[in-house]
Short mmCIF file of C-alpha atoms in Angstrom, two decimals:
data_model
loop_
_atom_site.label_atom_id
_atom_site.label_comp_id
_atom_site.label_asym_id
_atom_site.label_seq_id
_atom_site.Cartn_x
_atom_site.Cartn_y
_atom_site.Cartn_z
CA UNK A 1 -3.64 7.05 -7.76
CA UNK A 2 -1.91 9.99 -5.88
CA UNK A 3 0.19 8.54 -3.07
CA UNK A 4 -0.82 10.08 0.39
CA UNK A 5 1.79 9.62 2.62
CA UNK A 6 4.67 10.68 -0.41
CA UNK A 7 2.48 14.25 -0.95
CA UNK A 8 1.88 14.82 3.20
CA UNK A 9 5.43 14.52 3.49
CA UNK A 10 6.70 16.60 0.73
CA UNK A 11 3.97 19.33 1.67
CA UNK A 12 5.63 19.25 5.20
CA UNK A 13 8.67 19.58 4.30
CA UNK A 14 8.29 22.35 1.97
CA UNK A 15 6.31 24.58 4.44
CA UNK A 16 9.34 23.76 6.85
CA UNK A 17 11.85 24.60 4.67
CA UNK A 18 10.36 27.91 3.42
CA UNK A 19 9.75 28.77 6.65
CA UNK A 20 13.74 28.64 7.70
CA UNK A 21 14.18 30.82 4.33
CA UNK A 22 11.60 33.37 5.47
CA UNK A 23 13.36 33.28 8.59
CA UNK A 24 16.94 34.17 7.38
CA UNK A 25 15.21 36.99 5.65
CA UNK A 26 13.55 38.63 8.57
CA UNK A 27 17.02 37.90 10.61
CA UNK A 28 18.50 40.05 7.84
CA UNK A 29 15.83 42.89 8.24
CA UNK A 30 15.21 42.83 4.64
CA UNK A 31 18.54 44.38 3.43
CA UNK A 32 20.36 42.28 1.17
CA UNK A 33 21.28 44.48 -0.80
CA UNK A 34 23.43 46.00 1.80
CA UNK A 35 24.86 42.79 3.65
CA UNK A 36 26.68 40.07 1.21
CA UNK A 37 26.67 37.53 4.25
CA UNK A 38 22.97 37.70 4.47
CA UNK A 39 22.87 36.91 0.90
CA UNK A 40 25.52 34.28 1.20
CA UNK A 41 23.42 33.13 4.52
CA UNK A 42 20.04 32.99 2.43
CA UNK A 43 21.79 31.08 -0.61
CA UNK A 44 23.13 28.86 2.08
CA UNK A 45 19.58 28.09 3.28
CA UNK A 46 18.01 27.63 0.21
CA UNK A 47 20.84 24.81 -0.63
CA UNK A 48 19.85 23.27 2.51
CA UNK A 49 16.09 23.23 1.54
CA UNK A 50 16.83 22.01 -1.96
CA UNK A 51 18.90 18.57 -0.12
CA UNK A 52 16.48 18.00 2.38
CA UNK A 53 13.67 18.08 0.03
CA UNK A 54 15.38 15.72 -2.14
CA UNK A 55 16.19 13.67 0.96
CA UNK A 56 12.63 13.65 2.00
CA UNK A 57 11.53 12.29 -2.08
CA UNK A 58 14.02 9.54 -1.73
CA UNK A 59 12.63 8.49 1.69
CA UNK A 60 8.94 8.31 0.41
CA UNK A 61 10.15 6.61 -2.80
CA UNK A 62 11.95 3.80 -0.68
CA UNK A 63 8.89 3.60 1.27
CA UNK A 64 6.51 2.68 -1.70
CA UNK A 65 5.97 -0.83 -1.99
CA UNK A 66 7.30 -2.87 -4.90
CA UNK A 67 5.02 -2.62 -8.18
CA UNK A 68 5.34 -6.37 -8.96
CA UNK A 69 6.10 -9.27 -6.93
CA UNK A 70 9.02 -12.00 -7.26
CA UNK A 71 6.55 -14.87 -7.32
CA UNK A 72 2.94 -15.06 -8.21
CA UNK A 73 -0.14 -16.81 -5.79
CA UNK A 74 -0.11 -20.49 -6.49
CA UNK A 75 -2.34 -21.34 -9.71
CA UNK A 76 -4.20 -23.64 -7.41
CA UNK A 77 -5.43 -20.74 -5.50
CA UNK A 78 -6.59 -19.06 -8.37
CA UNK A 79 -10.39 -17.95 -8.96
CA UNK A 80 -13.37 -16.87 -7.25
CA UNK A 81 -14.10 -17.80 -3.92
CA UNK A 82 -17.20 -17.19 -1.90
CA UNK A 83 -18.58 -17.62 1.52
CA UNK A 84 -19.53 -21.57 2.38
CA UNK A 85 -23.29 -20.42 2.61
CA UNK A 86 -22.99 -17.80 -0.30
CA UNK A 87 -24.66 -18.49 -3.76
CA UNK A 88 -21.63 -18.84 -6.36
CA UNK A 89 -24.47 -16.96 -8.85
CA UNK A 90 -24.57 -13.98 -6.56
CA UNK A 91 -21.26 -11.76 -7.62
CA UNK A 92 -22.44 -8.94 -5.37
CA UNK A 93 -22.01 -11.65 -1.80
CA UNK A 94 -19.98 -10.12 0.76
CA UNK A 95 -17.47 -13.01 0.88
CA UNK A 96 -16.56 -12.90 -2.83
CA UNK A 97 -13.20 -13.18 -3.64
CA UNK A 98 -11.38 -13.46 -6.78
CA UNK A 99 -7.70 -14.22 -6.41
CA UNK A 100 -5.43 -13.36 -9.11
CA UNK A 101 -1.85 -13.87 -9.67
CA UNK A 102 -0.89 -10.60 -8.26
CA UNK A 103 -3.71 -9.37 -6.17
CA UNK A 104 -6.59 -10.16 -4.00
CA UNK A 105 -10.17 -8.36 -4.93
CA UNK A 106 -12.44 -8.68 -1.91
CA UNK A 107 -15.91 -7.18 -2.12
CA UNK A 108 -14.87 -3.86 -1.29
CA UNK A 109 -11.20 -3.87 -1.48
CA UNK A 110 -8.25 -4.37 -3.75
CA UNK A 111 -4.96 -6.20 -2.43
CA UNK A 112 -1.78 -5.90 -5.07
CA UNK A 113 0.52 -8.44 -4.01
CA UNK A 114 3.83 -7.30 -2.79
CA UNK A 115 5.47 -10.64 -1.41
CA UNK A 116 4.85 -13.98 -1.69
CA UNK A 117 6.13 -16.96 0.35
CA UNK A 118 5.32 -20.28 -0.06
CA UNK A 119 5.79 -22.65 3.22
CA UNK A 120 6.43 -26.13 3.84
CA UNK A 121 2.81 -27.05 4.86
CA UNK A 122 1.59 -25.87 1.52
CA UNK A 123 0.69 -22.90 2.96
CA UNK A 124 1.29 -19.46 1.21
CA UNK A 125 2.13 -16.10 3.02
CA UNK A 126 0.99 -12.97 1.03
CA UNK A 127 2.01 -9.46 1.89
CA UNK A 128 -0.56 -7.23 0.11
CA UNK A 129 -1.06 -3.29 -0.31
CA UNK A 130 -4.53 -2.90 0.30
CA UNK A 131 -6.98 0.33 -1.04
CA UNK A 132 -10.59 0.22 -0.45
CA UNK A 133 -13.27 2.81 0.70
CA UNK A 134 -11.01 5.55 0.69
CA UNK A 135 -8.05 4.00 2.48
CA UNK A 136 -4.96 2.19 1.98
CA UNK A 137 -3.53 -0.38 4.20
CA UNK A 138 -0.81 -3.51 4.30
CA UNK A 139 -1.25 -6.96 5.26
CA UNK A 140 -0.20 -10.23 5.49
CA UNK A 141 -2.36 -13.19 4.90
CA UNK A 142 -1.98 -16.65 5.11
CA UNK A 143 -3.92 -18.77 2.48
CA UNK A 144 -4.39 -22.29 2.69
CA UNK A 145 -5.92 -24.67 0.46
CA UNK A 146 -8.31 -27.72 1.88
CA UNK A 147 -10.61 -30.06 0.60
CA UNK A 148 -8.88 -31.09 -2.01
CA UNK A 149 -8.68 -27.47 -3.40
CA UNK A 150 -12.59 -27.02 -3.07
CA UNK A 151 -12.02 -24.52 0.13
CA UNK A 152 -9.76 -21.92 0.66
CA UNK A 153 -9.18 -20.42 4.21
CA UNK A 154 -7.41 -17.11 4.76
CA UNK A 155 -5.93 -16.12 8.31
CA UNK A 156 -4.66 -12.65 9.05
CA UNK A 157 -4.53 -10.43 12.23
CA UNK A 158 -5.86 -13.38 14.41
CA UNK A 159 -9.18 -14.06 12.60
CA UNK A 160 -9.57 -16.65 9.64
CA UNK A 161 -12.49 -17.38 7.08
CA UNK A 162 -13.02 -20.43 4.99
CA UNK A 163 -14.59 -20.00 1.37
CA UNK A 164 -15.68 -22.19 -1.03
CA UNK A 165 -14.37 -22.46 -4.64
CA UNK A 166 -17.40 -20.76 -7.35
CA UNK A 167 -16.97 -21.71 -11.02
CA UNK A 168 -15.32 -19.58 -13.42
#
Protein backbone atom coordinates (compact mmCIF):
# COMPACT_ATOMS: atom_id res chain seq x y z
CA UNK A 1 0.00 0.00 0.00
CA UNK A 2 1.50 3.41 -0.88
CA UNK A 3 2.52 5.62 1.98
CA UNK A 4 0.76 8.96 1.42
CA UNK A 5 2.85 11.02 3.84
CA UNK A 6 6.18 10.03 2.22
CA UNK A 7 4.73 10.54 -1.25
CA UNK A 8 3.52 14.04 -0.39
CA UNK A 9 6.91 14.99 1.07
CA UNK A 10 8.70 13.71 -2.04
CA UNK A 11 6.23 15.52 -4.33
CA UNK A 12 6.76 18.83 -2.50
CA UNK A 13 10.55 18.39 -2.52
CA UNK A 14 10.67 17.62 -6.25
CA UNK A 15 8.45 20.63 -7.07
CA UNK A 16 10.47 22.99 -4.86
CA UNK A 17 13.80 21.87 -6.26
CA UNK A 18 12.52 22.02 -9.85
CA UNK A 19 11.46 25.63 -9.22
CA UNK A 20 14.96 26.45 -7.94
CA UNK A 21 16.59 24.93 -11.03
CA UNK A 22 14.19 26.83 -13.32
CA UNK A 23 14.93 30.07 -11.43
CA UNK A 24 18.66 29.57 -11.99
CA UNK A 25 18.04 28.98 -15.69
CA UNK A 26 15.97 32.18 -16.01
CA UNK A 27 18.62 34.17 -14.11
CA UNK A 28 21.12 33.12 -16.78
CA UNK A 29 18.85 34.60 -19.52
CA UNK A 30 18.79 31.13 -21.07
CA UNK A 31 22.28 31.70 -22.59
CA UNK A 32 24.16 28.83 -20.95
CA UNK A 33 26.53 28.37 -23.90
CA UNK A 34 28.15 31.79 -23.43
CA UNK A 35 28.45 31.75 -19.66
CA UNK A 36 30.27 28.82 -18.06
CA UNK A 37 29.61 30.36 -14.62
CA UNK A 38 25.87 30.05 -15.14
CA UNK A 39 26.28 26.40 -16.14
CA UNK A 40 28.34 25.74 -13.01
CA UNK A 41 25.60 27.39 -10.93
CA UNK A 42 22.95 25.24 -12.56
CA UNK A 43 25.00 22.08 -11.98
CA UNK A 44 25.54 23.05 -8.33
CA UNK A 45 21.80 23.64 -7.96
CA UNK A 46 21.02 20.24 -9.46
CA UNK A 47 23.50 18.55 -7.10
CA UNK A 48 21.94 20.39 -4.14
CA UNK A 49 18.48 19.28 -5.31
CA UNK A 50 19.59 15.65 -5.45
CA UNK A 51 21.15 15.86 -1.98
CA UNK A 52 18.06 17.50 -0.51
CA UNK A 53 15.72 14.97 -2.15
CA UNK A 54 17.88 12.20 -0.72
CA UNK A 55 17.61 13.82 2.71
CA UNK A 56 13.80 14.03 2.39
CA UNK A 57 13.69 10.31 1.48
CA UNK A 58 15.77 9.46 4.57
CA UNK A 59 13.49 11.48 6.88
CA UNK A 60 10.39 9.86 5.35
CA UNK A 61 11.90 6.38 5.82
CA UNK A 62 12.75 7.13 9.47
CA UNK A 63 9.16 8.23 10.12
CA UNK A 64 7.69 4.86 9.07
CA UNK A 65 6.55 2.52 11.84
CA UNK A 66 8.57 -0.63 12.43
CA UNK A 67 7.42 -3.60 10.38
CA UNK A 68 7.47 -6.07 13.30
CA UNK A 69 7.15 -5.40 17.03
CA UNK A 70 9.79 -6.71 19.41
CA UNK A 71 7.12 -8.64 21.33
CA UNK A 72 3.64 -9.93 20.66
CA UNK A 73 0.32 -9.44 22.41
CA UNK A 74 0.06 -11.90 25.34
CA UNK A 75 -1.53 -15.22 24.38
CA UNK A 76 -4.30 -14.82 27.00
CA UNK A 77 -5.59 -11.76 25.10
CA UNK A 78 -5.65 -13.37 21.66
CA UNK A 79 -8.94 -14.40 20.05
CA UNK A 80 -12.38 -13.05 19.16
CA UNK A 81 -14.11 -10.50 21.34
CA UNK A 82 -17.42 -8.62 21.01
CA UNK A 83 -19.61 -6.19 22.93
CA UNK A 84 -21.11 -7.40 26.20
CA UNK A 85 -24.66 -7.29 24.76
CA UNK A 86 -23.66 -8.68 21.32
CA UNK A 87 -24.22 -12.22 20.10
CA UNK A 88 -20.89 -13.98 19.41
CA UNK A 89 -22.48 -15.64 16.37
CA UNK A 90 -22.84 -12.21 14.71
CA UNK A 91 -19.46 -11.65 12.97
CA UNK A 92 -20.77 -8.30 11.66
CA UNK A 93 -21.43 -6.87 15.15
CA UNK A 94 -20.03 -3.33 15.45
CA UNK A 95 -18.05 -4.30 18.58
CA UNK A 96 -16.42 -7.32 16.86
CA UNK A 97 -12.66 -7.48 17.51
CA UNK A 98 -10.06 -10.09 16.65
CA UNK A 99 -6.81 -9.85 18.61
CA UNK A 100 -3.85 -11.51 16.90
CA UNK A 101 -0.14 -11.65 17.83
CA UNK A 102 0.73 -8.51 15.87
CA UNK A 103 -2.55 -6.81 14.96
CA UNK A 104 -5.99 -5.75 16.15
CA UNK A 105 -8.83 -6.28 13.66
CA UNK A 106 -11.83 -4.09 14.49
CA UNK A 107 -15.12 -3.95 12.58
CA UNK A 108 -13.92 -1.30 10.09
CA UNK A 109 -10.21 -0.83 10.85
CA UNK A 110 -6.99 -2.72 11.36
CA UNK A 111 -4.15 -1.84 13.74
CA UNK A 112 -0.66 -3.22 13.05
CA UNK A 113 1.26 -3.45 16.34
CA UNK A 114 4.44 -1.36 16.40
CA UNK A 115 5.35 -1.70 20.10
CA UNK A 116 4.17 -3.59 23.18
CA UNK A 117 4.88 -2.91 26.84
CA UNK A 118 3.80 -5.29 29.61
CA UNK A 119 3.00 -3.46 32.83
CA UNK A 120 3.37 -4.61 36.43
CA UNK A 121 -0.42 -4.47 36.99
CA UNK A 122 -0.95 -7.13 34.27
CA UNK A 123 -2.18 -4.71 31.63
CA UNK A 124 -0.46 -4.35 28.26
CA UNK A 125 0.27 -1.11 26.38
CA UNK A 126 -0.06 -1.56 22.63
CA UNK A 127 1.11 1.04 20.11
CA UNK A 128 -0.43 0.43 16.70
CA UNK A 129 -0.57 1.98 13.24
CA UNK A 130 -4.20 1.88 12.12
CA UNK A 131 -5.85 2.02 8.71
CA UNK A 132 -9.53 2.06 7.93
CA UNK A 133 -12.11 3.82 5.80
CA UNK A 134 -9.36 5.44 3.72
CA UNK A 135 -7.51 6.96 6.69
CA UNK A 136 -4.37 6.19 8.71
CA UNK A 137 -3.53 7.03 12.32
CA UNK A 138 -1.54 5.79 15.30
CA UNK A 139 -2.86 5.11 18.76
CA UNK A 140 -1.72 3.73 22.11
CA UNK A 141 -4.18 1.37 23.75
CA UNK A 142 -4.17 -0.32 27.14
CA UNK A 143 -5.46 -3.91 27.11
CA UNK A 144 -6.68 -5.30 30.44
CA UNK A 145 -7.94 -8.84 31.00
CA UNK A 146 -10.82 -9.05 33.47
CA UNK A 147 -13.11 -11.68 34.97
CA UNK A 148 -10.55 -14.50 34.70
CA UNK A 149 -9.88 -13.82 31.01
CA UNK A 150 -13.55 -13.78 29.96
CA UNK A 151 -13.54 -10.01 29.40
CA UNK A 152 -11.08 -7.62 27.75
CA UNK A 153 -11.10 -3.92 28.56
CA UNK A 154 -9.47 -1.62 26.01
CA UNK A 155 -8.69 1.94 27.04
CA UNK A 156 -7.25 4.71 24.94
CA UNK A 157 -7.67 8.42 24.39
CA UNK A 158 -9.61 8.92 27.62
CA UNK A 159 -12.32 6.34 26.91
CA UNK A 160 -12.64 2.61 27.25
CA UNK A 161 -14.85 -0.33 26.35
CA UNK A 162 -15.18 -3.84 27.74
CA UNK A 163 -15.76 -6.82 25.44
CA UNK A 164 -16.57 -10.46 26.16
CA UNK A 165 -14.60 -13.41 24.78
CA UNK A 166 -16.22 -15.39 21.97
CA UNK A 167 -15.44 -19.00 21.07
CA UNK A 168 -12.96 -19.31 18.20
